[in-house]
Structures are given as structure tokens and as C-alpha cells.
């Protein structure tokens, strides 16, 4: 194999494909590598941990076709460190030579025949607008669990809702639901559970794209975005029944400026250390935020807000509340509550497309 | 035994002491605790080398120690060193009972008692001179009472710091009393071998000895930066402070536990992963039950695995939220076990232990969405209620039943 390519193009390709390479190495050493397949001027870079596979297609100045597996981290570090300009990669026996400017590296390859066969994407291909989907991912992915011991909660549910698409995630402490009414990709009653890790990468790849193509198979899903293909295994199992938890309306309703609350929370949070909660005291006078950490200190802040309901103090994990406020659109938000132990409902006053349900922290 | 000269009570220099007098700390440590209880209860074992345990030595009597039998030693090795060794099955309830009786005497001796394990504690006797006499007199009476009322030998060290009191009690063993006089701390400490210091185990000992540092005095003469290059910066700060008898820690009554744990010795027979899992289930149930009854929650789970060669590793998992929820803790424990399982398969496992650290008071608990009533703490509360009424064994997770009873280490009360 031999080809020439601009350094920055190759760095982008290697780092994108490298994001699917497991940092822990995993059971198969070959998966610590990136597979490069050169056919004519078309170079395909693939990284995979068998759960998530990312392939990037680049146009290069190809010379000799071939297939190699190159250590991912090292190859990226080398190419990144080269002088700007053209980089040449050619192989000789078990080694790859990386040349750029006056630098030359030779690097032991991983036998390419050990690279596991990767499933080709299956299913009908559907094209959807990138902007709205990317926004939906930004809103729901952070609420998914990162705890591998509860695999179902590490996924984001994609389900048909009405004629559109609904994205749902929960780590059991909060629940984020986003409706994309204009995006009809799923059949009636169809739903899939996509690992949030894969969707984080999808969101990253979507930054500069205008549309994406989705292929849904029985066991896997693929996202095609501007020459990048992300394929992921779907999570098997039943997503918790979240519908019954979403209240139509709640007795107490606070309306407050979103940015003002975010700013106040950011300040008060400084005194909510070691997992102590922030307390929201809601009354006709407005909203007061309080954080007290024993032996450290305390913070208070008063905010203008409208409140209808009985006077109430509810405590929340400040990070979870902040996450919800960050991804709720609009200038004003409402926080609806029942009592100190029931979930609070966070919504935008401008749209009903998104809601965030947050469980309080019980304080004695 | 302790040098007699160290037992002389110090003369109080009225000029430099406050009304409370200088800090005097007792470290009281029962001698060969489990073995002593067995010898107390079975006269035929007295004066003989005995070991408490099954496949593994949990405790060895002084007669057995003379042959080189040590705690955590395998049975075969112990018998090789001491062919007359008598193995006695452990009776944890007897040890718990004896411990409780001894701690009762501690608490009658001083209002400031800090238990550090089932068989040792620190007692601050600084303010007791007028009430109870000199520290050495208090210690002498304490030893006599433990001997007379509980029937066990106990050694006591007296010094101005906790660390030094602990060194002194070890020097006084067995069945001895050793006081380090005020002002004589460094004279006492410096001739001792470095292994006497709290924190010098086999690894640090080997490193220090390889550099020719054999005594505490030699260690004290080496600059801290040089010690750091031998044992690492963290250990160096600790060891250099101890070598200079700097230990500002006070004796703290009922210090809030920072962690809670339980462990189970498994013997040397190979076990399957399923059997290990049953043990983990039982341990998780026990610890979370204790956490709930003490109103504590924790988020840092540590699994301790001891291998057939007596080396041990720990694997830790940190949960996003502090909890005392059995199923959540158990999931974390299993995750830690999976991290350790390649090593377990390779080297065999003779002990499993879990501990939950970073304990908080359960005064701030992140509630979970009620997806499923049985997944939340409803189940735990129901189980706790049944156990409160009918005893700890009344309800158990089926998966833990295969764990059997095994040898469970008694713990300090929470």
C-alpha cells in the first residue's frame, strides 16, 4: 500500500475512526488498531470495538492498493506531530513508513487478517435533517446513564410518536424526552435502543453536516454523515415504561428566566460540595436558592419568579438541574412540582417538544 | 518485654503543662485475641501451640508463634512449621462477646475511647490524673480488670501520641505494659527497627533496608526528599513524621465510620464463579443492611480479593450517587468482581471482602424515578422490617443461599 495525503485530512480521519477504538484494548489486540483499505484514490479508515464501528472515507493520492491495520493511538500521534503538508504512508513487509517533511517513522503493523469481519449496515436507508436531530441528541444524550451495570439505561430510545420521532433517555434520576414531529423515520410502533456512546459520536460528526442517512437493521443501526459511517449494535431489552411518569400538569408551577436561574445556580452550586443538594424555596415572593455544606459554608440567592401553588422547598442535585436547564430551549422555563419527594417537571414556555423530569434529593 | 526504665512515670513539669496536663494516650491491644479466647474456654488448649481457623490461620497463639506460625498462613505451611499445632474452629460469637466486654472496661476506664478494631483501642487518659492517678497506674488496673473479668491477656502502650502508643504496646507484648516517658520519645523510638512503625510493611521495609536504613533513628536522619525517592512521597511524609514522633491525631470517641465492610474467608478449595457470586450477594446484603440501620449511604465500593498465595488486590467502583440500596451496591460489587476475575481465575481466591467507603449520613438521598416499585428502596425497607422482627437470617436473597455460613469476621459496632 502506498498513498499521499494532506496531514490535516489524515489527522481528522484517524481521530474520527480512532474514537471507536477501545482505550482499554479489549480482548482482541487487533482492535487497538485502525484498518486502512486503499482502493485507487479512496482510502477507508475503520476503528471498532465491536460495539461501535466508525469508518471514514478519504480521497487521497493513491499509488498502490492494499489493506493494513496500524496502531491507532501511535499513528495519530505521529501524523499529528508532523510538519503541515503532505504525508506519505507506504508499507514494506510488516512495517508502515510514515513520511512528512523531513521526518520518517516506521511502525510495526498489526496483521490485517486478524481484523474481525464487520457487519455491513442493513435496513432501509432514510434521510433526515441534521440540525433538528443534532439538537435532539444534545438534549437527551446527557440524561442517559453511564453505568454499565444497567445497560438498558445507557441507551437512548428512538421511538415513533404520532407520525414523528421521539428521543428518550433516563439514568433513573432524570428523564429527558424530545419530540421531532417532522422526522418520520420509524414505522408505526417501531422503537430501537441506541447506545448513548454511539449517539455522542453521531452528534459530534453532525456538527458540520446538513443531513444524515439512517439505516436501521434488526440488531444494528448505522448513521451516514458526510463520508463518515457510524455503526452500532442496538441494546436489547425493554426500556422502562416512562409514559406513566410524565404528568399532564402539577399543582405547583414556578416560572423563571432560564439564564437568570442558570447563573444563580452556577454561583450557589459552589457551596454544594460533596454531593449536597441545592434547595429551591418557592413562594409568592419568588425563588430562593440555598446550598449548605457542613464545615464548609453556605450560599443564598434570591430570584424573581412567578409562582402559583403552596409554599414549597425542594432539593435537587445541582448538576442534574443544570443539565436540564442547559438543554431546555427558550428564555423562560417552568418548574412544576407536587411535593418534596415527587418528580419535578421542567419545560420551556415556548415549546412543548422537550421535557425534563427530575427527581428531588430527599433531605432530612 | 519492655525495658523497665520506660515504665517509670514521668515527673510533671508544672510550668509547661496546662491544667489538663500533657497528652497521654493508651493503646490497649488484646494478645493473640482469638487464640486467647479459645485457650481461656478450653483448658486443654492452654500452653499449647494452637491456631484458630480452618484452611487458613486466622490467629495463632504465642506458643504457635514461637514456631513461626503467623496469621493468614496456609494450614499446610503452619503444620509444617509446627507439627503439634492444634487447629480450632473459630467461634466468632464468642470473640464478639469478649470484645464487647473488654470495650466496656475501656469505657469505664476513660470517657475518650476510640476503637480501631475488634481487639484494640486508643484511650485518652490525659485529664484523668486527679481522678484515676498516673497513666501507668490506670493501665495497670485496666490490664488487671481485663484479666480478672474477661480472662484475657492484654498489652498496653502509653505515650504522647497515638502512633507511639501503638508502637509501645507492641514492644510490651505479650501481656505487658510499656510507657514511653515524656521527653524520652525519640530515645525510645530511634533504636527500634523500622518495621515497628505504623505503615512499614514488608514492601517498604525491604526498600528501606536495601538502602541501609534499619532503625527508626536511621530513618529520622535521612532527609524527607531522600525518603520520598525510596518509598514515594505519600509514604515518606507519613514515615518521616512518625520517625520524629509527630502525630497530631487526637483520640476520637466514636469516630464516625468512613467505611463499612464485611469479608469472608473461603478456604483453599477452588470455587466457581457462581460460588463467589453467592458470597458477594451475602456480603452485599449484610453490609447494606448495616448501612441502612445506621442511616448511612456510600458511593465508593471496594472489593478485596485475597489469592491463594496470600497476596491481595482491591478493585474499586464509584457509583454516581451514594446509596444503601442492596441491588445497586451489589451491581457495583459484581462490576468490581468482573475487573478482578482474570486475576482470580489465574491465582485462585481464598477471601472475598467488600467495603463501602465515602460514607455519608443518609440525610441527602437522590431519589429515583418510580419506574418499578420493587426496583427502588421499597424492597429493602420491607426486607429490613422482616429482619428486625424475625432476625437476620429470616429473609435472604436466594442467590446468597449457596454462600453457606462460612467464617465471618466480627466487626466493630457501627
XYZ file of C-alpha atoms in Angstrom:
778
model
C 0.000 0.000 0.000
C 1.170 3.483 -0.750
C -0.610 6.826 -0.772
C -0.118 10.528 -0.178
C -2.494 12.788 1.717
C -2.659 16.209 3.391
C -1.663 15.931 7.031
C -4.772 17.659 8.394
C -7.123 15.477 6.361
C -5.416 12.359 7.654
C -5.428 13.628 11.256
C -9.179 14.217 11.045
C -9.786 10.777 9.592
C -7.580 8.965 12.090
C -9.045 10.758 15.089
C -12.637 10.207 13.970
C -12.156 6.494 13.306
C -9.999 6.252 16.438
C -12.903 7.295 18.646
C -14.416 3.846 18.240
C -11.153 2.170 19.240
C -11.348 0.937 22.796
C -8.771 2.583 25.014
C -8.693 -0.499 27.195
C -7.502 -2.691 24.344
C -10.176 -5.279 24.942
C -9.915 -8.955 24.225
C -8.522 -8.617 20.709
C -5.256 -6.699 20.304
C -6.087 -6.093 16.637
C -8.903 -3.805 17.774
C -6.315 -1.377 19.152
C -5.570 -0.646 15.504
C -7.204 1.258 12.678
C -7.822 -0.646 9.490
C -6.829 1.183 6.320
C -8.097 -0.031 2.958
C -6.829 1.749 -0.145
C -8.543 1.266 -3.497
C -7.470 3.718 -6.171
C -7.746 7.160 -4.589
C -10.272 6.021 -1.991
C -8.936 5.379 1.500
C -11.232 3.884 4.113
C -10.223 4.148 7.781
C -12.083 1.951 10.273
C -11.938 1.785 14.047
C -14.109 -0.537 16.082
C -14.608 -2.064 19.490
C -17.227 -4.430 18.033
C -19.988 -2.420 19.743
C -19.330 0.765 17.829
C -17.637 0.969 14.441
C -16.628 4.236 12.794
C -15.495 4.288 9.162
C -14.202 7.372 7.412
C -13.732 7.694 3.671
C -10.991 9.995 2.435
C -9.831 10.928 -1.049
C -6.063 10.594 -1.286
C -3.428 10.359 -3.959
C -3.308 6.579 -4.176
C -0.393 4.697 -5.630
C -0.568 1.030 -4.665
C -3.778 -0.548 -3.286
C -3.651 -2.527 -0.056
C -5.033 -3.248 3.386
C -3.232 -2.755 6.690
C -4.007 -2.408 10.391
C -1.970 0.310 12.063
C -1.782 1.054 15.831
C -4.401 3.739 16.299
C -3.058 5.956 19.041
C 0.515 5.925 17.837
C -0.330 6.562 14.191
C -2.482 9.532 15.156
C 0.165 10.973 17.474
C 2.800 10.647 14.753
C 0.771 12.173 11.949
C -0.413 14.980 14.204
C 3.166 15.842 15.115
C 4.427 16.060 11.534
C 5.056 19.345 9.733
C 1.987 20.608 7.885
C 1.777 19.489 4.268
C 1.770 16.157 2.505
C 2.167 12.906 4.383
C 3.081 9.653 2.694
C 2.279 6.221 4.079
C 3.733 3.163 2.423
C 4.201 -0.359 3.652
C 7.084 -2.728 3.422
C 6.534 -6.179 4.848
C 5.355 -5.901 8.444
C 6.050 -2.197 8.730
C 4.473 1.042 7.639
C 6.618 4.029 6.816
C 5.098 7.428 7.620
C 6.907 10.316 5.961
C 6.194 14.020 6.278
C 8.589 16.880 5.671
C 11.981 15.540 6.682
C 10.621 13.170 9.339
C 10.321 9.488 8.816
C 8.751 6.930 11.148
C 8.440 3.239 10.657
C 5.822 1.460 12.623
C 5.114 -2.225 13.214
C 1.770 -3.247 11.793
C -0.867 -5.498 13.276
C -1.613 -8.464 10.971
C -4.600 -7.327 8.905
C -6.051 -10.824 8.554
C -6.813 -10.790 12.287
C -9.204 -7.883 11.870
C -12.698 -9.199 12.609
C -15.274 -9.054 9.837
C -17.603 -6.156 10.487
C -21.274 -6.408 9.692
C -22.382 -4.379 6.751
C -25.218 -1.991 7.535
C -28.638 -3.382 6.860
C -32.112 -1.946 6.557
C -33.818 0.685 4.525
C -31.965 3.960 4.252
C -33.762 7.088 5.451
C -32.544 10.631 5.200
C -33.271 13.161 7.933
C -32.326 16.768 8.616
C -29.157 17.082 10.617
C -29.880 20.232 12.601
C -33.003 19.082 14.394
C -31.676 15.595 15.090
C -28.410 17.027 16.405
C -30.326 19.332 18.734
C -32.417 16.414 19.967
C -29.295 14.401 20.715
C -27.760 17.320 22.593
C -30.897 17.448 24.738
C -31.348 13.786 25.622
C -27.945 12.078 25.460
C -26.623 13.654 28.710
C -29.509 12.189 30.703
C -28.602 8.627 29.710
C -26.826 6.527 32.310
C -23.095 5.874 32.099
C -23.382 2.961 34.486
C -22.613 -0.223 32.556
C -24.299 -2.320 35.191
C -27.636 -1.037 33.914
C -27.169 -1.487 30.172
C -30.697 -0.555 29.180
C -30.369 2.880 30.725
C -27.136 3.551 28.824
C -29.224 3.710 25.660
C -31.376 6.376 24.083
C -34.804 5.222 22.986
C -35.763 6.169 19.425
C -39.483 5.567 19.024
C -42.234 6.539 16.711
C -44.531 9.082 18.317
C -47.535 10.179 16.286
C -46.027 10.487 12.851
C -42.711 11.769 14.139
C -39.710 10.566 16.089
C -39.276 10.667 19.863
C -35.936 10.511 21.679
C -35.992 9.403 25.340
C -33.271 8.775 27.872
C -33.047 8.326 31.624
C -30.460 7.383 34.197
C -33.351 6.732 36.618
C -32.787 10.079 38.379
C -33.945 12.224 35.472
C -35.728 11.659 32.224
C -35.340 13.676 29.017
C -37.908 13.463 26.209
C -37.620 15.226 22.867
C -40.155 15.010 20.074
C -39.170 15.597 16.452
C -42.630 15.735 14.880
C -41.319 16.370 11.372
C -38.942 13.419 11.332
C -40.765 10.312 10.201
C -38.216 7.536 10.036
C -39.759 4.770 12.079
C -42.698 2.584 11.257
C -45.821 2.568 13.396
C -44.907 1.160 16.811
C -41.239 0.748 15.925
C -38.633 1.545 18.563
C -34.927 0.938 18.996
C -32.486 1.443 21.828
C -29.229 3.013 20.639
C -26.173 3.186 22.922
C -25.692 6.789 24.048
C -21.981 6.499 23.423
C -22.636 5.969 19.720
C -25.026 8.906 19.656
C -22.432 11.147 21.286
C -20.193 10.371 18.316
C -23.079 10.919 15.912
C -23.693 14.335 17.456
C -20.019 15.165 17.068
C -19.994 14.131 13.421
C -23.172 16.112 12.772
C -21.599 19.422 13.714
C -20.821 20.401 10.141
C -23.329 18.255 8.264
C -26.668 19.227 6.788
C -28.255 15.820 6.653
C -27.726 12.261 7.742
C -28.833 8.906 6.465
C -30.080 6.363 8.941
C -30.156 2.620 8.369
C -31.931 0.518 10.938
C -31.279 -3.208 10.991
C -32.562 -5.871 13.353
C -29.598 -5.702 15.666
C -27.701 -2.650 14.495
C -28.083 0.918 13.365
C -25.880 2.918 11.036
C -25.573 6.673 10.604
C -24.047 8.045 7.413
C -22.804 11.606 7.708
C -20.573 13.241 5.071
C -18.304 10.309 4.331
C -18.365 9.050 7.935
C -20.277 5.904 8.787
C -21.069 5.050 12.399
C -22.489 1.619 13.046
C -23.555 0.485 16.445
C -25.132 -2.525 17.982
C -28.560 -1.900 19.360
C -29.234 -2.557 23.019
C -31.609 -5.440 23.548
C -34.257 -5.251 26.214
C -37.265 -3.275 27.248
C -36.834 0.421 28.004
C -38.615 1.321 31.261
C -42.171 2.469 30.899
C -41.652 6.206 31.191
C -45.045 7.354 29.906
C -46.878 6.883 33.167
C -44.348 9.141 34.906
C -44.993 12.211 32.794
C -47.704 14.231 34.480
C -50.183 16.264 32.466
C -49.992 19.077 34.968
C -48.790 19.516 38.506
C -50.295 21.638 41.295
C -47.334 23.982 41.855
C -45.892 25.973 38.986
C -42.877 28.250 39.021
C -41.945 30.407 36.035
C -38.453 31.846 35.917
C -35.941 33.282 33.472
C -33.744 30.471 32.246
C -30.436 32.317 32.032
C -31.010 34.030 35.372
C -31.597 30.669 37.024
C -28.567 29.105 35.333
C -26.341 31.966 36.502
C -27.664 31.844 40.054
C -27.357 28.088 40.184
C -23.775 28.260 38.947
C -22.912 30.558 41.845
C -24.820 28.721 44.557
C -23.510 25.366 43.360
C -20.055 26.406 44.564
C -21.277 25.702 48.085
C -22.997 22.450 47.196
C -19.986 20.246 47.652
C -19.630 16.524 48.159
C -22.994 15.697 46.641
C -25.006 18.024 48.844
C -28.082 19.314 47.088
C -29.254 22.801 46.244
C -32.596 23.725 47.816
C -35.195 25.666 45.861
C -37.633 27.530 48.056
C -40.652 28.613 46.053
C -43.258 31.067 47.259
C -45.247 34.063 46.078
C -42.111 36.143 46.805
C -40.187 34.280 44.138
C -37.450 31.704 44.225
C -34.611 31.321 46.695
C -31.632 29.040 46.124
C -29.728 27.731 49.122
C -26.725 25.446 49.372
C -25.202 24.424 52.690
C -22.211 22.167 53.086
C -21.382 21.314 56.643
C -17.980 22.580 57.816
C -17.528 24.472 54.540
C -20.117 27.200 54.274
C -23.317 28.244 52.585
C -24.754 30.278 49.712
C -28.108 32.036 49.224
C -29.552 33.754 46.226
C -32.947 35.326 45.638
C -34.506 35.330 42.157
C -37.549 36.986 40.667
C -40.073 34.391 39.633
C -43.794 33.822 39.350
C -45.218 31.087 41.490
C -48.638 29.565 41.779
C -49.147 26.939 44.439
C -48.362 26.169 48.065
C -45.031 27.284 49.531
C -42.531 24.534 48.986
C -38.831 23.737 49.357
C -37.424 21.015 47.128
C -33.797 19.900 46.939
C -32.062 18.825 43.739
C -28.699 17.604 42.626
C -27.387 20.879 41.157
C -25.666 19.168 38.240
C -28.811 17.378 37.164
C -30.812 20.587 37.408
C -28.129 22.464 35.474
C -28.112 19.796 32.738
C -31.853 20.194 32.349
C -31.730 23.993 32.212
C -28.873 23.907 29.701
C -30.809 21.866 27.177
C -34.270 23.362 27.665
C -34.866 25.874 24.859
C -36.229 29.410 25.224
C -35.856 32.366 27.572
C -38.311 31.233 30.220
C -38.842 27.872 31.852
C -41.457 26.441 34.153
C -40.745 24.062 37.018
C -43.823 22.136 38.103
C -43.800 20.263 41.406
C -46.093 18.211 43.601
C -44.161 17.928 46.867
C -40.641 17.366 48.149
C -40.492 13.726 47.085
C -42.195 13.630 43.672
C -40.564 14.314 40.331
C -40.365 17.916 39.141
C -41.214 18.739 35.542
C -39.022 21.225 33.700
C -40.314 22.707 30.452
C -39.839 25.627 28.128
C -42.633 28.164 27.880
C -42.019 28.353 24.149
C -42.265 24.768 23.029
C -43.775 21.508 24.142
C -41.279 19.463 22.115
C -38.969 18.918 25.073
C -39.449 17.992 28.703
C -37.115 17.085 31.528
C -38.318 15.229 34.581
C -36.089 15.369 37.633
C -36.297 13.503 40.921
C -35.546 15.531 44.055
C -32.959 14.743 46.683
C -34.561 13.769 49.968
C -33.174 15.838 52.814
C -33.828 15.236 56.451
C 9.135 -7.341 77.299
C 9.573 -3.699 77.791
C 12.670 -2.188 79.305
C 11.890 -1.442 82.907
C 13.307 2.048 82.696
C 10.490 3.070 80.398
C 7.862 2.224 82.948
C 8.918 4.986 85.316
C 6.219 7.581 85.458
C 7.351 10.960 84.248
C 7.541 13.840 86.658
C 5.140 16.539 85.717
C 6.695 19.835 84.889
C 4.042 22.193 86.179
C 5.415 25.114 84.210
C 4.829 23.738 80.745
C 1.622 21.851 81.170
C -1.902 23.166 81.087
C -4.374 22.214 83.771
C -5.255 19.136 81.769
C -1.669 18.008 81.809
C 0.285 16.637 78.879
C -1.401 14.355 76.381
C -1.185 10.739 77.475
C -2.637 8.069 75.256
C -3.083 4.387 75.988
C -3.092 1.841 73.219
C -4.675 -1.334 74.543
C -4.331 -4.426 72.384
C -5.544 -7.928 73.281
C -2.843 -10.553 72.811
C -3.482 -13.207 70.141
C -7.129 -12.415 70.665
C -8.995 -15.322 69.013
C -6.459 -17.865 70.240
C -6.546 -16.467 73.770
C -10.321 -16.782 73.897
C -10.050 -20.431 72.835
C -7.384 -21.142 75.449
C -9.491 -19.397 78.076
C -12.535 -21.531 77.298
C -10.777 -24.875 76.816
C -8.135 -25.617 79.479
C -6.722 -28.441 77.349
C -5.512 -25.815 74.857
C -3.590 -23.743 77.384
C 0.153 -23.647 76.988
C -0.111 -25.391 73.646
C 0.510 -24.105 70.148
C -2.907 -23.561 68.637
C -4.245 -21.846 65.549
C -7.757 -20.579 65.055
C -9.062 -21.166 61.568
C -9.855 -23.833 59.038
C -7.699 -23.955 55.949
C -6.059 -20.697 56.837
C -4.670 -19.424 60.143
C -6.813 -16.557 61.401
C -4.908 -16.218 64.653
C -2.062 -18.125 66.282
C -1.326 -18.454 69.997
C 2.038 -17.222 71.260
C 3.102 -20.853 71.666
C 2.438 -21.356 67.950
C 4.076 -18.069 67.001
C 7.269 -19.358 68.583
C 7.332 -21.913 65.776
C 6.840 -19.217 63.146
C 3.110 -19.753 62.650
C 1.520 -16.476 61.554
C -1.903 -15.139 60.748
C -3.047 -15.629 57.114
C -0.686 -18.583 56.730
C -1.956 -21.654 54.945
C -2.743 -24.702 57.074
C -0.162 -26.902 55.378
C 2.617 -24.410 55.889
C 1.563 -23.842 59.509
C 1.631 -27.621 60.240
C 4.987 -27.921 58.531
C 6.433 -25.306 60.851
C 4.723 -26.670 63.934
C 3.735 -30.359 63.688
C 1.978 -30.275 67.085
C -0.218 -27.376 66.051
C -3.851 -27.795 67.074
C -6.401 -26.216 64.753
C -9.512 -24.839 66.425
C -12.599 -23.810 64.529
C -13.363 -20.133 65.007
C -16.305 -19.103 67.202
C -16.977 -15.571 66.114
C -19.833 -15.026 68.535
C -17.512 -15.799 71.468
C -14.996 -13.246 70.161
C -17.658 -10.595 69.669
C -18.859 -11.175 73.202
C -15.364 -10.969 74.665
C -14.653 -7.847 72.650
C -17.807 -6.157 73.888
C -16.867 -6.962 77.492
C -13.353 -5.570 77.040
C -14.650 -2.401 75.375
C -16.998 -1.951 78.312
C -13.947 -1.917 80.604
C -12.236 0.561 78.245
C -15.202 2.879 78.507
C -15.235 2.610 82.279
C -11.546 3.481 82.268
C -11.741 6.633 80.147
C -14.539 8.643 78.579
C -12.458 9.029 75.413
C -12.170 5.631 73.730
C -11.528 5.120 70.028
C -11.915 1.528 68.913
C -9.776 0.682 65.891
C -10.635 -2.973 65.538
C -12.306 -5.749 67.454
C -9.317 -6.202 69.745
C -7.628 -2.831 70.104
C -8.441 0.728 71.049
C -6.936 4.048 71.990
C -7.836 5.616 75.324
C -7.045 9.230 76.113
C -6.227 9.457 79.833
C -4.727 12.967 79.784
C -7.240 14.564 82.072
C -7.620 11.678 84.482
C -4.632 12.144 86.777
C -6.592 13.550 89.708
C -9.452 11.160 89.302
C -7.610 7.970 88.495
C -3.929 8.534 89.057
C -0.911 8.299 86.795
C -1.352 6.771 83.329
C 0.767 3.782 84.287
C -1.487 3.112 87.279
C -4.571 3.402 85.095
C -3.042 0.973 82.600
C -2.069 -1.482 85.286
C -5.608 -1.509 86.681
C -7.034 -1.845 83.177
C -4.895 -4.895 82.480
C -5.806 -6.469 85.797
C -9.523 -5.926 85.193
C -9.435 -7.420 81.675
C -7.565 -10.427 83.076
C -9.928 -10.854 86.028
C -13.263 -10.031 84.410
C -12.830 -11.330 80.860
C -9.968 -13.750 81.394
C -7.770 -12.431 78.612
C -4.218 -11.086 78.400
C -3.896 -7.550 77.091
C -0.901 -5.344 76.411
C -0.912 -1.598 76.858
C 1.384 1.089 75.494
C 1.425 4.606 76.922
C 2.836 7.580 75.050
C 2.208 11.145 73.991
C 0.896 10.240 70.517
C -1.314 7.545 69.063
C 1.343 6.177 66.772
C 3.894 5.926 69.549
C 1.402 4.345 71.960
C 0.777 1.676 69.359
C 4.499 1.069 68.962
C 4.813 0.863 72.741
C 2.070 -1.720 73.148
C 3.737 -3.875 70.507
C 7.043 -3.561 72.360
C 5.250 -4.511 75.572
C 3.736 -7.673 74.132
C 2.835 -10.258 75.207
C 0.859 -9.409 78.317
C 2.940 -6.359 79.112
C 2.886 -2.684 79.838
C 5.227 -0.190 78.279
C 5.256 3.523 78.937
C 7.307 5.960 76.944
C 8.216 8.813 79.298
C 7.538 12.395 78.345
C 10.665 13.781 76.732
C 12.025 10.285 76.153
C 10.049 9.626 72.968
C 12.902 9.792 70.488
C 15.286 7.868 72.765
C 12.692 5.134 72.862
C 11.779 5.215 69.203
C 15.088 5.608 67.434
C 16.788 2.311 68.362
C 13.748 0.314 67.209
C 13.740 -1.487 63.868
C 11.821 0.407 61.179
C 9.228 -2.381 60.958
C 7.826 -1.166 64.272
C 6.466 1.951 62.593
C 2.849 2.041 61.540
C 2.997 1.901 57.773
C 6.199 -0.039 57.282
C 5.081 -3.353 55.860
C 7.183 -5.898 54.027
C 7.400 -3.768 50.864
C 8.586 -0.543 52.494
C 10.767 -2.479 54.893
C 12.596 -4.171 52.026
C 13.066 -0.875 50.169
C 14.411 0.928 53.218
C 16.680 -1.906 54.292
C 18.086 -2.105 50.770
C 19.273 1.485 51.322
C 20.805 0.580 54.668
C 18.030 2.123 56.767
C 17.352 -0.374 59.544
C 16.281 1.620 62.572
C 13.819 4.415 63.136
C 16.750 6.645 64.119
C 18.466 5.981 60.813
C 15.244 6.838 59.041
C 14.884 10.061 61.014
C 18.388 11.096 59.943
C 17.520 10.867 56.227
C 16.001 13.978 54.610
C 12.364 13.628 53.641
C 13.109 14.137 49.935
C 15.543 11.233 50.011
C 12.983 9.025 51.785
C 10.466 10.048 49.140
C 12.746 8.731 46.424
C 12.734 5.341 48.178
C 9.120 4.833 49.259
C 7.203 7.537 47.385
C 6.138 10.953 48.541
C 2.967 9.926 50.374
C 4.636 7.234 52.466
C 7.651 9.442 53.056
C 5.632 12.245 54.625
C 3.908 9.724 56.873
C 7.029 7.797 57.877
C 9.210 10.838 58.484
C 6.530 12.321 60.709
C 6.286 9.091 62.704
C 10.066 8.757 62.965
C 10.094 12.222 64.529
C 7.128 11.266 66.739
C 4.892 13.796 65.020
C 1.354 12.525 65.143
C -1.191 15.243 65.852
C -4.213 12.931 65.616
C -6.367 13.001 68.693
C -8.230 10.111 70.205
C -11.736 10.491 68.891
C -14.660 8.939 70.653
C -16.986 7.094 68.358
C -15.318 8.484 65.277
C -17.893 8.256 62.515
C -17.052 5.382 60.327
C -15.777 6.363 56.929
C -16.468 2.918 55.580
C -18.324 -0.269 56.340
C -17.389 -3.680 55.148
C -17.628 -7.416 55.502
C -15.421 -10.210 54.358
C -15.498 -13.949 54.156
C -12.624 -16.421 54.150
C -13.237 -19.148 51.573
C -10.616 -21.717 52.423
C -8.239 -23.067 49.851
C -10.534 -25.322 47.860
C -11.199 -23.959 44.381
C -14.578 -22.299 43.966
C -16.593 -21.494 40.902
C -17.552 -18.004 39.845
C -21.128 -18.858 40.871
C -19.991 -19.709 44.386
C -18.062 -16.456 44.565
C -21.139 -14.623 43.402
C -23.212 -16.211 46.155
C -20.667 -14.938 48.692
C -20.791 -11.451 47.180
C -24.571 -11.432 47.391
C -24.453 -12.395 51.056
C -21.785 -9.778 51.833
C -23.654 -7.026 49.979
C -26.851 -7.862 51.804
C -25.138 -7.767 55.155
C -23.262 -4.514 54.620
C -26.178 -2.624 53.081
C -28.435 -3.799 55.896
C -25.981 -2.418 58.423
C -25.679 0.805 56.454
C -29.413 1.267 56.438
C -29.763 0.604 60.125
C -27.023 3.183 60.785
C -28.629 5.638 58.330
C -25.565 5.816 56.169
C -25.157 5.783 52.413
C -21.999 5.338 50.362
C -20.822 5.515 46.805
C -17.343 4.037 46.733
C -17.349 0.237 46.575
C -14.145 -1.674 47.128
C -13.793 -5.384 46.541
C -10.892 -7.075 48.255
C -9.632 -10.363 46.921
C -7.003 -12.447 48.611
C -5.305 -15.030 46.453
C -4.085 -18.494 47.270
C -0.557 -17.075 47.651
C -1.838 -14.588 50.294
C -1.221 -11.561 48.194
C -4.296 -9.400 47.840
C -5.680 -6.852 45.436
C -8.553 -4.432 45.625
C -10.830 -3.258 42.841
C -12.992 -0.202 43.266
C -16.110 1.105 41.629
C -17.632 4.501 42.288
C -21.354 4.963 41.933
C -22.878 8.170 40.625
C -24.894 8.571 43.826
C -24.453 7.487 47.398
C -26.863 4.719 48.278
C -27.565 1.904 50.697
C -29.736 0.134 48.121
C -28.758 -3.542 48.102
C -29.326 -4.202 44.411
C -27.382 -1.102 43.356
C -24.455 -1.845 45.666
C -24.487 -5.475 44.562
C -24.329 -4.431 40.915
C -21.256 -2.334 41.734
C -19.680 -5.204 43.661
C -20.221 -7.530 40.705
C -18.677 -4.989 38.390
C -15.601 -4.814 40.629
C -15.510 -8.621 40.656
C -15.507 -8.713 36.866
C -12.491 -6.375 36.885
C -10.709 -8.800 39.199
C -11.885 -12.039 37.607
C -8.914 -12.597 35.259
C -6.609 -12.489 38.295
C -8.932 -14.718 40.312
C -9.003 -17.324 37.571
C -5.260 -17.261 37.371
C -4.378 -17.245 41.048
C -7.338 -18.644 42.991
C -9.227 -16.785 45.660
C -9.195 -17.504 49.413
C -11.016 -14.438 50.719
C -13.582 -12.017 49.397
C -14.378 -8.773 51.148
C -16.308 -5.680 50.276
C -16.318 -2.281 51.817
C -18.359 0.777 51.090
C -16.416 3.972 51.584
C -17.048 7.710 51.453
C -19.969 7.118 53.743
C -22.382 9.954 54.183
C -25.245 10.347 56.514
C -28.366 9.400 54.675
C -29.616 12.949 55.098
C -29.408 13.715 51.384
C -30.566 10.881 49.173
C -31.077 11.249 45.447
C -34.462 9.688 44.802
C -35.048 7.531 41.751
C -37.924 7.763 39.301
C -40.574 5.231 40.295
C -40.346 3.096 37.150
C -40.856 -0.014 39.177
C -41.745 -0.058 42.845
C -39.670 -3.143 43.529
C -36.560 -1.653 41.981
C -36.445 1.230 44.434
C -35.787 1.003 48.127
C -39.266 -0.317 48.846
C -37.952 -3.868 48.694
C -35.034 -3.088 51.009
C -37.297 -1.485 53.559
C -39.639 -4.459 53.522
C -36.716 -6.868 53.959
C -35.233 -4.774 56.767
C -38.581 -4.786 58.556
C -38.796 -8.573 58.375
C -35.225 -8.930 59.645
C -35.814 -6.529 62.513
C -38.705 -8.667 63.599
C -37.536 -12.200 62.869
C -33.738 -11.975 62.798
C -31.064 -11.503 60.191
C -31.448 -14.945 58.640
C -35.208 -14.686 58.179
C -35.067 -13.303 54.650
C -32.144 -13.638 52.280
C -31.588 -13.306 48.580
C -31.828 -16.732 47.006
C -28.564 -16.153 45.184
C -26.801 -15.760 48.517
C -28.060 -19.027 49.990
C -25.281 -21.067 48.440
C -22.734 -18.996 50.292
C -23.456 -21.035 53.400
C -22.317 -19.647 56.719
C -18.556 -19.689 56.251
C -16.262 -17.780 58.527
C -17.403 -14.245 59.013
C -15.164 -11.744 60.690
C -16.764 -9.860 63.525
C -16.722 -6.110 63.222
C -16.793 -3.116 65.479
C -20.310 -1.903 66.130
C -21.266 0.756 63.576
